[in-house]
mmCIF file of C-alpha atoms and ligand atoms in Angstrom:
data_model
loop_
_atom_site.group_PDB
_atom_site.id
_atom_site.type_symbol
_atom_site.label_atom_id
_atom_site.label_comp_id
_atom_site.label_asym_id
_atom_site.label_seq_id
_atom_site.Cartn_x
_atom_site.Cartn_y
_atom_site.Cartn_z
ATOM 1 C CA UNK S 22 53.625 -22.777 -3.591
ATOM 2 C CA UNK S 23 56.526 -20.515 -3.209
ATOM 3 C CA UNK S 24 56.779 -18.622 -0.354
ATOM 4 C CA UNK S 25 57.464 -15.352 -3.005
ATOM 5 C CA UNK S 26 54.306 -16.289 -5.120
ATOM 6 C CA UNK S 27 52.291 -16.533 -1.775
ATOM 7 C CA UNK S 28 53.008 -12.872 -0.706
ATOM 8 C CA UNK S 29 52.679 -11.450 -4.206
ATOM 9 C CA UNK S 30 49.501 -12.748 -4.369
ATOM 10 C CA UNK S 31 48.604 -11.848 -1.043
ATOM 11 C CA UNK S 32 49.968 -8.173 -1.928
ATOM 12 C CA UNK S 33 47.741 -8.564 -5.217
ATOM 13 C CA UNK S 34 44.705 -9.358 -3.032
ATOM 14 C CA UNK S 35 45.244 -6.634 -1.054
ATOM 15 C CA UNK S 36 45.782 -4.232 -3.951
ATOM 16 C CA UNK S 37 42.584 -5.334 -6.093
ATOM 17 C CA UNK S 38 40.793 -4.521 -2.719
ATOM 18 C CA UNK S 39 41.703 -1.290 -1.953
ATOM 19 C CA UNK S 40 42.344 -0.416 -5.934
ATOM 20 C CA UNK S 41 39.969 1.762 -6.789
ATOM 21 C CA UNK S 42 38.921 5.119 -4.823
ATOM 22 C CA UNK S 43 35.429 3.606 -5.638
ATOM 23 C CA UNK S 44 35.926 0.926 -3.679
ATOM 24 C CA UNK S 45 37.202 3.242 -0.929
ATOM 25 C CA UNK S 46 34.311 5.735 -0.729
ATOM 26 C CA UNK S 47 31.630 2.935 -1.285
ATOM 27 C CA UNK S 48 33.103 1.398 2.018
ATOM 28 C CA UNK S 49 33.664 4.611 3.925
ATOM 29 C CA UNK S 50 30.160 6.289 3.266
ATOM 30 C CA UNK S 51 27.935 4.272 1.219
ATOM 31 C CA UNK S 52 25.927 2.793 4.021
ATOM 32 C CA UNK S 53 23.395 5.287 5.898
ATOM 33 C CA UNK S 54 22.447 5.121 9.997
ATOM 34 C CA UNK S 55 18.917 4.541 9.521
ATOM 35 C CA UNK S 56 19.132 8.497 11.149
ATOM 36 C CA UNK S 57 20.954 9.541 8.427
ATOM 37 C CA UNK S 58 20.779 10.593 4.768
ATOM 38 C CA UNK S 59 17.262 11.684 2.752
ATOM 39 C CA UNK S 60 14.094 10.315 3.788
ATOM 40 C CA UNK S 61 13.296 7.783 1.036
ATOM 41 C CA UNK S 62 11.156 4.554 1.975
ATOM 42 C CA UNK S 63 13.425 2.431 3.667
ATOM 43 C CA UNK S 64 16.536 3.989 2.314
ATOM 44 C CA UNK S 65 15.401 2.544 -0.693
ATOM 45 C CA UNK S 66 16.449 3.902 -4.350
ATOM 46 C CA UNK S 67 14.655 6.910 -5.580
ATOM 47 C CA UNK S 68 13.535 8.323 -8.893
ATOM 48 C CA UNK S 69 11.036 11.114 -9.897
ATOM 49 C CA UNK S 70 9.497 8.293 -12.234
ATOM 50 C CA UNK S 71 6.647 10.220 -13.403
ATOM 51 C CA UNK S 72 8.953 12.380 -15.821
ATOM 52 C CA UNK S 73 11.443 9.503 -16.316
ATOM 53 C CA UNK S 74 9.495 6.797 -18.535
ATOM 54 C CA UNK S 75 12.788 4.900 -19.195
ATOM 55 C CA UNK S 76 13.327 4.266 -15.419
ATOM 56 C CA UNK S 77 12.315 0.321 -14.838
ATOM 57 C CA UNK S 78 10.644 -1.164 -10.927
ATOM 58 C CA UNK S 79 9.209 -4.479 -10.430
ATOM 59 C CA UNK S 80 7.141 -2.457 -7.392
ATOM 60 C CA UNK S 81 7.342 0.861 -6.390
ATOM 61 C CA UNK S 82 5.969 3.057 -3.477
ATOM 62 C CA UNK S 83 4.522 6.078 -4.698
ATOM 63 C CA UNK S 84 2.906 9.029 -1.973
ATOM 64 C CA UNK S 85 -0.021 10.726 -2.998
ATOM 65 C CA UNK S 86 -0.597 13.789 -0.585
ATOM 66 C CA UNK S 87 -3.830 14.284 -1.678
ATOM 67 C CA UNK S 88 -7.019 14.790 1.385
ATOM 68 C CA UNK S 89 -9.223 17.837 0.252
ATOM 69 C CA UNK S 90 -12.304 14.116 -0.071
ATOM 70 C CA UNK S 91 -12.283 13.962 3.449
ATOM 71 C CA UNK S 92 -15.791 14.330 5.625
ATOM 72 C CA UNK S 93 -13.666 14.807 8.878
ATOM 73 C CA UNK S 94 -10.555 15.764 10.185
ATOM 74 C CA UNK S 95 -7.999 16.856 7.266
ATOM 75 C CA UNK S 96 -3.980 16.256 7.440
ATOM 76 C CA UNK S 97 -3.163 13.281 5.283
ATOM 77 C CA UNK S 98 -2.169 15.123 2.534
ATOM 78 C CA UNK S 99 1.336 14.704 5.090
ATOM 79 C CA UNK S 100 0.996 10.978 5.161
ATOM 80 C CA UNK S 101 3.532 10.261 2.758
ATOM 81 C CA UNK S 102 6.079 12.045 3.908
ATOM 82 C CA UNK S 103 5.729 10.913 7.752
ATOM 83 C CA UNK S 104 5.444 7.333 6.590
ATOM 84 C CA UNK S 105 8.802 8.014 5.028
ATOM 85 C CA UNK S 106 10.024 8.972 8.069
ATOM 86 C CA UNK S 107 9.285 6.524 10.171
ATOM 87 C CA UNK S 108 9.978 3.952 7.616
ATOM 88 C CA UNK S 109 13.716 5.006 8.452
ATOM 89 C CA UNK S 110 14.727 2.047 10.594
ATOM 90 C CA UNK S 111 14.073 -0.269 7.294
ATOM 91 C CA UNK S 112 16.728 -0.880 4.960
ATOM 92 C CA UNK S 113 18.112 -3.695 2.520
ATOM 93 C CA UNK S 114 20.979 -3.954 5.317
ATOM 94 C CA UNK S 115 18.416 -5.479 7.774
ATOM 95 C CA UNK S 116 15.140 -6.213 5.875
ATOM 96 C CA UNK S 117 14.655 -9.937 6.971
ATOM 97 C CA UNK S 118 11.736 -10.390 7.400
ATOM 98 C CA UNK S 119 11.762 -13.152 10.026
ATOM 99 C CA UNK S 120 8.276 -14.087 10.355
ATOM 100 C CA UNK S 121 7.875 -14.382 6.061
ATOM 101 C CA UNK S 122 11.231 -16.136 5.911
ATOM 102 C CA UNK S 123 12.478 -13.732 2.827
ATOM 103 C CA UNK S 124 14.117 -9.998 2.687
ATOM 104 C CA UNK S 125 11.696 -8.429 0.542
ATOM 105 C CA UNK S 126 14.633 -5.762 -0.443
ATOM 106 C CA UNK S 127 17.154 -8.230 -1.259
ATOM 107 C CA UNK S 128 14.870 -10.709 -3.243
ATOM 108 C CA UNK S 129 14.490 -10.353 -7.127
ATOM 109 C CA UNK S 130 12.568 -7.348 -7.465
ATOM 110 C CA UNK S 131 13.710 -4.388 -7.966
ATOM 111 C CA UNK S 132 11.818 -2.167 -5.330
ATOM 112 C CA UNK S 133 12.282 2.283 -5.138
ATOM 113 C CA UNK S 134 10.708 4.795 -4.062
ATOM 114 C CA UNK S 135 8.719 6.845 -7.039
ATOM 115 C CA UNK S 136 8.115 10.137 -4.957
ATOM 116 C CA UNK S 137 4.806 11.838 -5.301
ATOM 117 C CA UNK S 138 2.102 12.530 -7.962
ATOM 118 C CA UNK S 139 1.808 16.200 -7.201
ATOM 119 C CA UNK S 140 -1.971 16.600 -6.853
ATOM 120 C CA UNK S 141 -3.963 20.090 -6.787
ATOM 121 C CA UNK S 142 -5.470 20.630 -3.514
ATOM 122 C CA UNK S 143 -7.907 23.504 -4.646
ATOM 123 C CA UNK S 144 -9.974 20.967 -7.364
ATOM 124 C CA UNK S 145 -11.105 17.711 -6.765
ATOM 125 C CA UNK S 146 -12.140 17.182 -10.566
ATOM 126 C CA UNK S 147 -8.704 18.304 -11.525
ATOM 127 C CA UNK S 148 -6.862 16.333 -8.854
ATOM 128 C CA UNK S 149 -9.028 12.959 -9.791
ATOM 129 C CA UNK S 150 -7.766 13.492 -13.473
ATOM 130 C CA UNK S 151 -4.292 14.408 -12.365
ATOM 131 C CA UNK S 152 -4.095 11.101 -10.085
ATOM 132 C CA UNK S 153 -5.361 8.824 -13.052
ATOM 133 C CA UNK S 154 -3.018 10.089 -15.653
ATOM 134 C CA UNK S 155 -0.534 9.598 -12.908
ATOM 135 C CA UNK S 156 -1.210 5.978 -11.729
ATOM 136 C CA UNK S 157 -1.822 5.022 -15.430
ATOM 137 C CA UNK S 158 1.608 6.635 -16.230
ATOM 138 C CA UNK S 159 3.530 4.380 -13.379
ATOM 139 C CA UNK S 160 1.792 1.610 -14.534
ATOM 140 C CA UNK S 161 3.226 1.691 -18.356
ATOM 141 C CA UNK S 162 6.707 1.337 -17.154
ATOM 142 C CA UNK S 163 8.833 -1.662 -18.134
ATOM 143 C CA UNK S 164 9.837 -3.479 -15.205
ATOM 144 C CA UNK S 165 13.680 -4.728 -14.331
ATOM 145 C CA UNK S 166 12.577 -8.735 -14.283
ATOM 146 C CA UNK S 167 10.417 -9.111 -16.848
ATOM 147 C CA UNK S 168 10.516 -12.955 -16.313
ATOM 148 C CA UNK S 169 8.707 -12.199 -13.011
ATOM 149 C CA UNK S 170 5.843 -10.137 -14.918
ATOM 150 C CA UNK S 171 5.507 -7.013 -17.437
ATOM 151 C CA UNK S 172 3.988 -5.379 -15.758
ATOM 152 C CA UNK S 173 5.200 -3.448 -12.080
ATOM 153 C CA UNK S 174 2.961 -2.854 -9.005
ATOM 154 C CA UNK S 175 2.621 -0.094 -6.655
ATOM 155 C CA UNK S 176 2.168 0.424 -2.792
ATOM 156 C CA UNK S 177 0.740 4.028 -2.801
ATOM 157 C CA UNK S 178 1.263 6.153 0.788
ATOM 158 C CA UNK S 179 -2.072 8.328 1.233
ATOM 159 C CA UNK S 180 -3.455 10.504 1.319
ATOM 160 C CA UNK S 181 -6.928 10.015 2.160
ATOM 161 C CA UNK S 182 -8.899 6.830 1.019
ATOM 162 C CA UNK S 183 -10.476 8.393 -1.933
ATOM 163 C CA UNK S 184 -6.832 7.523 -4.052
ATOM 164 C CA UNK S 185 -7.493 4.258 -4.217
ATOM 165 C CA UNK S 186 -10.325 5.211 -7.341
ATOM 166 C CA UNK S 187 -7.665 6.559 -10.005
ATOM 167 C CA UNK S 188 -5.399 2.918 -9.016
ATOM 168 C CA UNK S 189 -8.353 1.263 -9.604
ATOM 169 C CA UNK S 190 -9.419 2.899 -12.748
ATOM 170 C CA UNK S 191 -5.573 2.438 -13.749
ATOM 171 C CA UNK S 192 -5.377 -1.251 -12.895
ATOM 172 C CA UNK S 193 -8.671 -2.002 -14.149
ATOM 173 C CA UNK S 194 -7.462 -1.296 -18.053
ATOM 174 C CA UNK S 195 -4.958 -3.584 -17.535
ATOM 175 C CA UNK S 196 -5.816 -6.794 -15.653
ATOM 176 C CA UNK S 197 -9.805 -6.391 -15.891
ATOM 177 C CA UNK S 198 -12.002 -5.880 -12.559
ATOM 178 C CA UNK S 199 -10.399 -6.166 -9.628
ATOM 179 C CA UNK S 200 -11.030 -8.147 -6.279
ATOM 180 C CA UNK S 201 -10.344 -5.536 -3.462
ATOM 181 C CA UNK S 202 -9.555 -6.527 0.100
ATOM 182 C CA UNK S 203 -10.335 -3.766 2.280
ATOM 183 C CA UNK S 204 -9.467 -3.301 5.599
ATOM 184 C CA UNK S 205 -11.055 -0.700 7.020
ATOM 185 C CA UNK S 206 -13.554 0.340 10.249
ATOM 186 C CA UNK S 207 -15.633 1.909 7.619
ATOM 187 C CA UNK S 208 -17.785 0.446 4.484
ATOM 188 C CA UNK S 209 -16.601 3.664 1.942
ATOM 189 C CA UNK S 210 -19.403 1.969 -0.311
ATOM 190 C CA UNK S 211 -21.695 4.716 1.096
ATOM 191 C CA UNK S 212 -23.829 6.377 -1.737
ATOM 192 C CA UNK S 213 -23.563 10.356 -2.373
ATOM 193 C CA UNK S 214 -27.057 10.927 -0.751
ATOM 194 C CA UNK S 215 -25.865 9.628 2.525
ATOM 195 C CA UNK S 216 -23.733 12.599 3.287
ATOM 196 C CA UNK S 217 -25.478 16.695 3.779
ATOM 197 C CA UNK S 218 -25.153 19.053 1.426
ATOM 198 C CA UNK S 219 -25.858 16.581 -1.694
ATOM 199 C CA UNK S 220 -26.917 19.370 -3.736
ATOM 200 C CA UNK S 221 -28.124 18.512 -7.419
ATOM 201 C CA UNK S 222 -25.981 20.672 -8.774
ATOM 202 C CA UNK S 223 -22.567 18.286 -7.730
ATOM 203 C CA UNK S 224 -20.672 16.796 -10.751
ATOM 204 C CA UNK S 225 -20.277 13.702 -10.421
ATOM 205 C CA UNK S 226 -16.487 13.681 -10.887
ATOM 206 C CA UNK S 227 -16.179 16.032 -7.864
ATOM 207 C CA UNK S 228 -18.871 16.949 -5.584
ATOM 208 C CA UNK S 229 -19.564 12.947 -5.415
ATOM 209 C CA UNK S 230 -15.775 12.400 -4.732
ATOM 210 C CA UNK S 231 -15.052 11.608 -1.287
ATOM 211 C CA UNK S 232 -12.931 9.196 1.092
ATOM 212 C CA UNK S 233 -16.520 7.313 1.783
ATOM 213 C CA UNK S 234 -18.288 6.977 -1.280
ATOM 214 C CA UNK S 235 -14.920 5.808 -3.882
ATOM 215 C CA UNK S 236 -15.662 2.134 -4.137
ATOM 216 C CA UNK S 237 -19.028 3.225 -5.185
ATOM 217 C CA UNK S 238 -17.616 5.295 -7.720
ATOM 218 C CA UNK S 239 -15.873 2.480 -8.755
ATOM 219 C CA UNK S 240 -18.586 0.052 -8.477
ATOM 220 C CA UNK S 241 -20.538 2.684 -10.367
ATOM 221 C CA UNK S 242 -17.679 2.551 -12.756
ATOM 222 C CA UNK S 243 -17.262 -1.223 -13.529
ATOM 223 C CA UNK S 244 -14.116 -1.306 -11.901
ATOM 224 C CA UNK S 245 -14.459 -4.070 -9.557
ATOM 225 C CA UNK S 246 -14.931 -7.777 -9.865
ATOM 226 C CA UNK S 247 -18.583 -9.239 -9.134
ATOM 227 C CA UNK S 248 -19.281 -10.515 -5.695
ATOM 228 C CA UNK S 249 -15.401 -11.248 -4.529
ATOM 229 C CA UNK S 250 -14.377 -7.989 -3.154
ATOM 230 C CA UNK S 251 -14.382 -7.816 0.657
ATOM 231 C CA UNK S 252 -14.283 -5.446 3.938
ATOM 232 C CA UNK S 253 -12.560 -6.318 7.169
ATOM 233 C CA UNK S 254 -12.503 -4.646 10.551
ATOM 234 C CA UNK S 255 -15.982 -2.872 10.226
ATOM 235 C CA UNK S 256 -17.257 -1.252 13.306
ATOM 236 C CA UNK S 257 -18.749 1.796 11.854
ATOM 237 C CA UNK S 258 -22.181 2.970 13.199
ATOM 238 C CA UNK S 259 -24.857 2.561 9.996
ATOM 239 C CA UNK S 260 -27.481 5.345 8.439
ATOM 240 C CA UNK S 261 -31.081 4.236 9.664
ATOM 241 C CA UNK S 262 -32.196 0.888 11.420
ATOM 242 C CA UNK S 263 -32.513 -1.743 8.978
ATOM 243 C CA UNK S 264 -29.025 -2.002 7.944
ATOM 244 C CA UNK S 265 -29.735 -0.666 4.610
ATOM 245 C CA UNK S 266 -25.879 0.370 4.223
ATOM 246 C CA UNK S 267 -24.872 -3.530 4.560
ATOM 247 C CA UNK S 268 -27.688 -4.025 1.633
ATOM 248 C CA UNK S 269 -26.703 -0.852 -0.517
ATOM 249 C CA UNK S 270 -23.192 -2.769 -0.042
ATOM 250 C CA UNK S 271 -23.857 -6.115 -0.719
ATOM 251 C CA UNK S 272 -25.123 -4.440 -3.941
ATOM 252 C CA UNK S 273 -22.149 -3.549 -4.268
ATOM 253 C CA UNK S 274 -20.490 -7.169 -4.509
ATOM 254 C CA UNK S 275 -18.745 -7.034 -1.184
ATOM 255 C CA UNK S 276 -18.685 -9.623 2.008
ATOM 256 C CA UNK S 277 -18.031 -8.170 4.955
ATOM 257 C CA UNK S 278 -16.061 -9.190 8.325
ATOM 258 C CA UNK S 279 -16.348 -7.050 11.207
ATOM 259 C CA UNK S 280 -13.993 -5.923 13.531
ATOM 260 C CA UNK S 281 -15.372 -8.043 16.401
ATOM 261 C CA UNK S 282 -15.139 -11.818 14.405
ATOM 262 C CA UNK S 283 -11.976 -11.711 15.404
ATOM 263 C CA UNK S 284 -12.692 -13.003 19.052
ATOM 264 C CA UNK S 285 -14.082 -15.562 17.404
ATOM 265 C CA UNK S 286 -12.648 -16.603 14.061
ATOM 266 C CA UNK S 287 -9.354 -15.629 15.267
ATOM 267 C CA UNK S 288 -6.644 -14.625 12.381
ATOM 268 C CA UNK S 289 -6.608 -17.752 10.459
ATOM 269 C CA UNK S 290 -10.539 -17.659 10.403
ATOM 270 C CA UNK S 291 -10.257 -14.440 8.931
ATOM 271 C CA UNK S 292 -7.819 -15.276 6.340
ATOM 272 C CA UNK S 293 -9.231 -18.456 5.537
ATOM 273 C CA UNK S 294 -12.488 -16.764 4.601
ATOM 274 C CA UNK S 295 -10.548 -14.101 2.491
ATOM 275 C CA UNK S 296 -8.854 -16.371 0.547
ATOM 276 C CA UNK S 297 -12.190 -18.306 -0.101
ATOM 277 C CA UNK S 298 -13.711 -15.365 -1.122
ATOM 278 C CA UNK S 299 -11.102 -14.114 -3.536
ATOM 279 C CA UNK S 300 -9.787 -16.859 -4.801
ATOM 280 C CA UNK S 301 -7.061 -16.170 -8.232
ATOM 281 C CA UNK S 302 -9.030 -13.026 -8.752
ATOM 282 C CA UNK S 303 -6.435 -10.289 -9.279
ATOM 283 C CA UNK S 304 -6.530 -8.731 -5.766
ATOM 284 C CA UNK S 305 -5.914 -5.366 -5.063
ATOM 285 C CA UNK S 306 -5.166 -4.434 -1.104
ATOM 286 C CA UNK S 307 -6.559 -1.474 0.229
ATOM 287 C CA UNK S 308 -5.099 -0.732 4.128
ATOM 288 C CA UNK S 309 -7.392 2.319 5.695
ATOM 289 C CA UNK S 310 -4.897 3.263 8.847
ATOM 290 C CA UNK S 311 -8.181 3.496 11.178
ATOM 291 C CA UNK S 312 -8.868 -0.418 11.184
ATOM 292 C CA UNK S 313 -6.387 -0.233 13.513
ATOM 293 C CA UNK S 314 -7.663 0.829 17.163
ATOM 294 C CA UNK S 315 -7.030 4.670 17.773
ATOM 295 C CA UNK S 316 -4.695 3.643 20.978
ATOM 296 C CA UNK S 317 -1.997 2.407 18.467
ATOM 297 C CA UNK S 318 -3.059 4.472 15.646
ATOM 298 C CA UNK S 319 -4.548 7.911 16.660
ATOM 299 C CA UNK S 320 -2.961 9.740 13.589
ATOM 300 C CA UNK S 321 -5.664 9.486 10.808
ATOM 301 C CA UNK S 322 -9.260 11.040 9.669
ATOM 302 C CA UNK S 323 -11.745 9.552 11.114
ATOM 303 C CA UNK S 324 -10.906 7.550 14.339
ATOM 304 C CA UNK S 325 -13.338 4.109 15.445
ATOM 305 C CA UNK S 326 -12.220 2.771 19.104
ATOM 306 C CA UNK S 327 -12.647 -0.664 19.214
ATOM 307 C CA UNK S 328 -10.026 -2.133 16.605
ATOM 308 C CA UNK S 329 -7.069 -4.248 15.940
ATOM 309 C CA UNK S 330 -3.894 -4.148 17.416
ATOM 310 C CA UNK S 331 -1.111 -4.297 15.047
ATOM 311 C CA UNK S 332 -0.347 -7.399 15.733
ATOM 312 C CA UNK S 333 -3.190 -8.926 14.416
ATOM 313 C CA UNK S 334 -3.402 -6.646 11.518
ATOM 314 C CA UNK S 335 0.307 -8.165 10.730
ATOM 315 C CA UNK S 336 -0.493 -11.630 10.993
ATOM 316 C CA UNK S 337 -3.770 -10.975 8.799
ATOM 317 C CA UNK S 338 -1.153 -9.687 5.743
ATOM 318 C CA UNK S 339 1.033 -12.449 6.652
ATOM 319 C CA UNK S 340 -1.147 -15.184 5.927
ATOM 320 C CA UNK S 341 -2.551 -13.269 2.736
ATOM 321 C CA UNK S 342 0.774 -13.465 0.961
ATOM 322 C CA UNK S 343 0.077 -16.433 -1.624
ATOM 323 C CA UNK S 344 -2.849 -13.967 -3.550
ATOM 324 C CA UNK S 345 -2.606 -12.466 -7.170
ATOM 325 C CA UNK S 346 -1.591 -9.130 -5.611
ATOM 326 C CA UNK S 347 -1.376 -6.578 -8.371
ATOM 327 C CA UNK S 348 -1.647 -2.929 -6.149
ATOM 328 C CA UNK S 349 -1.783 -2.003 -2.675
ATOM 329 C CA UNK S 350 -2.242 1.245 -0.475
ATOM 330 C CA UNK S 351 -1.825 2.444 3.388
ATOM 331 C CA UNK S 352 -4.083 5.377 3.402
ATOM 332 C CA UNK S 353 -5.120 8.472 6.026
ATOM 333 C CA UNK S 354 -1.943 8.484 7.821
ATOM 334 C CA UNK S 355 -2.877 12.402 9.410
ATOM 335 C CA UNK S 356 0.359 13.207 11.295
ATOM 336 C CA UNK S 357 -0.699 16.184 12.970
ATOM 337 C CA UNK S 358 -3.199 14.046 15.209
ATOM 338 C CA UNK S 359 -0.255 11.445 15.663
ATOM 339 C CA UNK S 360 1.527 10.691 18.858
ATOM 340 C CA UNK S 361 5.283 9.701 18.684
ATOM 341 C CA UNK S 362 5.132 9.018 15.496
ATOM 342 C CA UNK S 363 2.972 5.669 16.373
ATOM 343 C CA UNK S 364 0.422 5.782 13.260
ATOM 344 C CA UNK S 365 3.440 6.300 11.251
ATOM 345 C CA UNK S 366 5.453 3.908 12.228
ATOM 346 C CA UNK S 367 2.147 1.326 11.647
ATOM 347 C CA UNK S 368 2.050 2.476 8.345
ATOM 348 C CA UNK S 369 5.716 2.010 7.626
ATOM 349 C CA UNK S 370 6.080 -1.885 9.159
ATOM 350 C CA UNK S 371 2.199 -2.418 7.100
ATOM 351 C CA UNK S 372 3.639 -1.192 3.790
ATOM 352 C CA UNK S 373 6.614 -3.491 4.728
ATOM 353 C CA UNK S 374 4.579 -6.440 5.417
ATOM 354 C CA UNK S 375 2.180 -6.037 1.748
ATOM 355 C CA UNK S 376 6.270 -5.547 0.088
ATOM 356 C CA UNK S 377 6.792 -8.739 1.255
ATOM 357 C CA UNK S 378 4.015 -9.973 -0.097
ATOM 358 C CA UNK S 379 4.381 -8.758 -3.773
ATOM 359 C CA UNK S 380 7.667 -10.477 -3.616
ATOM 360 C CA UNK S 381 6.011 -13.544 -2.661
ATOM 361 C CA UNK S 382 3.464 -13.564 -5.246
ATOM 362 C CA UNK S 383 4.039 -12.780 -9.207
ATOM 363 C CA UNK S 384 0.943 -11.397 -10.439
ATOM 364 C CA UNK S 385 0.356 -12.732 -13.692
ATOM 365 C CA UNK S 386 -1.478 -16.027 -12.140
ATOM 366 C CA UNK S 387 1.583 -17.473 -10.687
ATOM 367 C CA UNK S 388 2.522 -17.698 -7.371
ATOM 368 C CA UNK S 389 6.130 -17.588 -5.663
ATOM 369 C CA UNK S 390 5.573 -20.676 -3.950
ATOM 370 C CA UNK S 391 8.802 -21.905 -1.733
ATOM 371 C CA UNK S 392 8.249 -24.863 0.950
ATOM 372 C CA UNK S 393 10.647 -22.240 3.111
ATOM 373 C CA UNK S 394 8.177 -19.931 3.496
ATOM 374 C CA UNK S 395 5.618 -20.853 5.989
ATOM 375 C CA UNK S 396 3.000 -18.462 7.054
ATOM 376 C CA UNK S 397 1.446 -17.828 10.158
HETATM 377 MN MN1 MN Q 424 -11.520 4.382 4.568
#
């Protein structure tokens, strides 16, 4: 090559690089300081989806600040939002996740941030029907790798537990009853009557509406799958002496692992029996903040000492990620009882880890399986 050729083609190199102002800005300012710019999930894409039907996700995180079903202490109505916030050190730029072996952000879906159904805080009938027409709405959009499934999947930010019936209702006309993995210090399978001021006149689509009694609702309403749903991290104290909730729950089609079998089935005990239980079911995740202990998550609605660490609560979604995972939450986040931003921050690296797994899995029956990925 001539020496002449060599520079112009140098120069031409250099000139295609710095060509086009686009190129300039997107080099100058189009990477944010995870302290800087609007307080998406993880930095990540955003679009008011609910008005824009057009607009195509493979999964999307969508807040509901909803928490007038609560029997305790109010506040996560602010859960999304603080999640958001602490979910600020996450971006695409450094979203390996080391211990899954894949950047959920850089992988073939196409994951953004939905915003918020806006939910009335003054009617719980009104807000249960506004929160079903919105989940079902999300739902009917197209999604951007249709080879991966037709249909996209949500991580909703709570809100208080009670969300997780209009998902349910909206998953439920699409894939059929669904297999729920609930980790929570709490059974929420509690019937109406177990709670005061069960007057006769309640409706049932409100005054039985609460952040304890929605997966009998759902039970109620034929939207889960018979005897494959399951609790983990159950410590709650029990109605009576008998253990009558454990029977009105097994009713209910659910196993339960307590809080305590960790000691002795250790993580991959734990996982091994969910994954027995569950099976190809399509398997919805439900994440109640307060399975973890209070010391690491103090933020939420009704605090149980005596949990998980985070730790363990990681390496439990870790070794969950080959399932048919069609919907997910991380629900009573409470800020206002939080402490440096700790229960926050839980939620944030939680709603991380279940990303990773819906990029692992493909829900319609087949499963993202690469040698590469070891878990646990
Ligand atoms: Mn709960």
């Amino acid at each position: 090559m001539k020496l002449s050729t060599l520079v112009l083609g140098l120069a031409a190199g250099v000139y295609a690089k710095s060509s086009t102002k686009q190129d300039v800005l997107d080099a100058r300012f189009g990477s944010d300081w995870p302290f800087s710019g609007i307080s998406t999930f993880a930095h990540l894409e955003t679009d008011r989806c609910l008005v824009n039907p057009n607009t195509k996700y493979d999964i999307a995180l969508i807040g509901v600040p909803f928490d007038t079903a609560v029997s305790y202490r109010p506040g996560a109505r602010f859960g999304p939002r603080a999640i958001r916030a602490a979910s600020m050190r996450q971006s695409s730029l450094r979203g390996f996740n080391a211990r899954a072996g894949i950047n959920p952000y850089k992988d073939w879906a196409k994951i953004i941030d939905c915003q918020d159904i806006p939910v009335t805080p003054v009617d719980n009938k009104l807000a249960l029907h506004q929160m079903t027409e919105g989940f079902k709405e999300l739902l009917s959009h197209d999604t951007a790798s249709p080879t991966h499934g037709r249909v996209p999947r949500l991580v909703t930010l709570g809100g208080d537990h009670s969300i997780v019936l209009p998902h349910l209702r909206a998953l439920k006309q699409i894939h059929g009853p669904i297999t729920v993995i609930h980790f929570d210090a709490h059974l929420d399978t509690w019937l109406p009557s177990k709670y005061p001021s069960g007057w006769a006149e309640a409706e049932a689509g409100s005054g039985h509406f609460t952040h304890g009694t929605m997966f009998w609702m759902a039970h109620t309403e034929g939207l889960l799958a018979e005897d494959s749903c399951i609790h983990a991290g159950l410590r709650t104290r029990l109605s009576g002496t008998d253990y009558e909730d454990y029977a009105d729950d097994s009713k209910q089609g659910f196993a339960r692992i307590s809080c305590d079998d960790i000691d002795t089935m250790g993580v991959e005990g734990i996982v091994d029996t969910i994954v027995k239980r569950v099976g190809d079911n399509p398997v919805y995740i439900s994440l109640d903040i307060d399975v973890i202990d209070p010391g690491m998550a103090p933020g939420t609605g009704t605090p149980e000492v005596g949990g998980w660490t985070t730790r363990e609560m990681i390496g439990l979604l870790r070794g969950l990620s080959g399932l048919n995972l069609v919907g997910a939450d991380i629900v009573e986040v409470s800020p206002a009882f939080d402490n440096a931003e700790i229960t926050a921050l839980a939620g944030a690296q939680l709603a991380y880890e279940i990303l990773t797994n819906m990029v692992l899995s493909r829900h319609d029956g087949e499963t993202h399986v690469d040698p590469s990925h070891d878990e646990l």
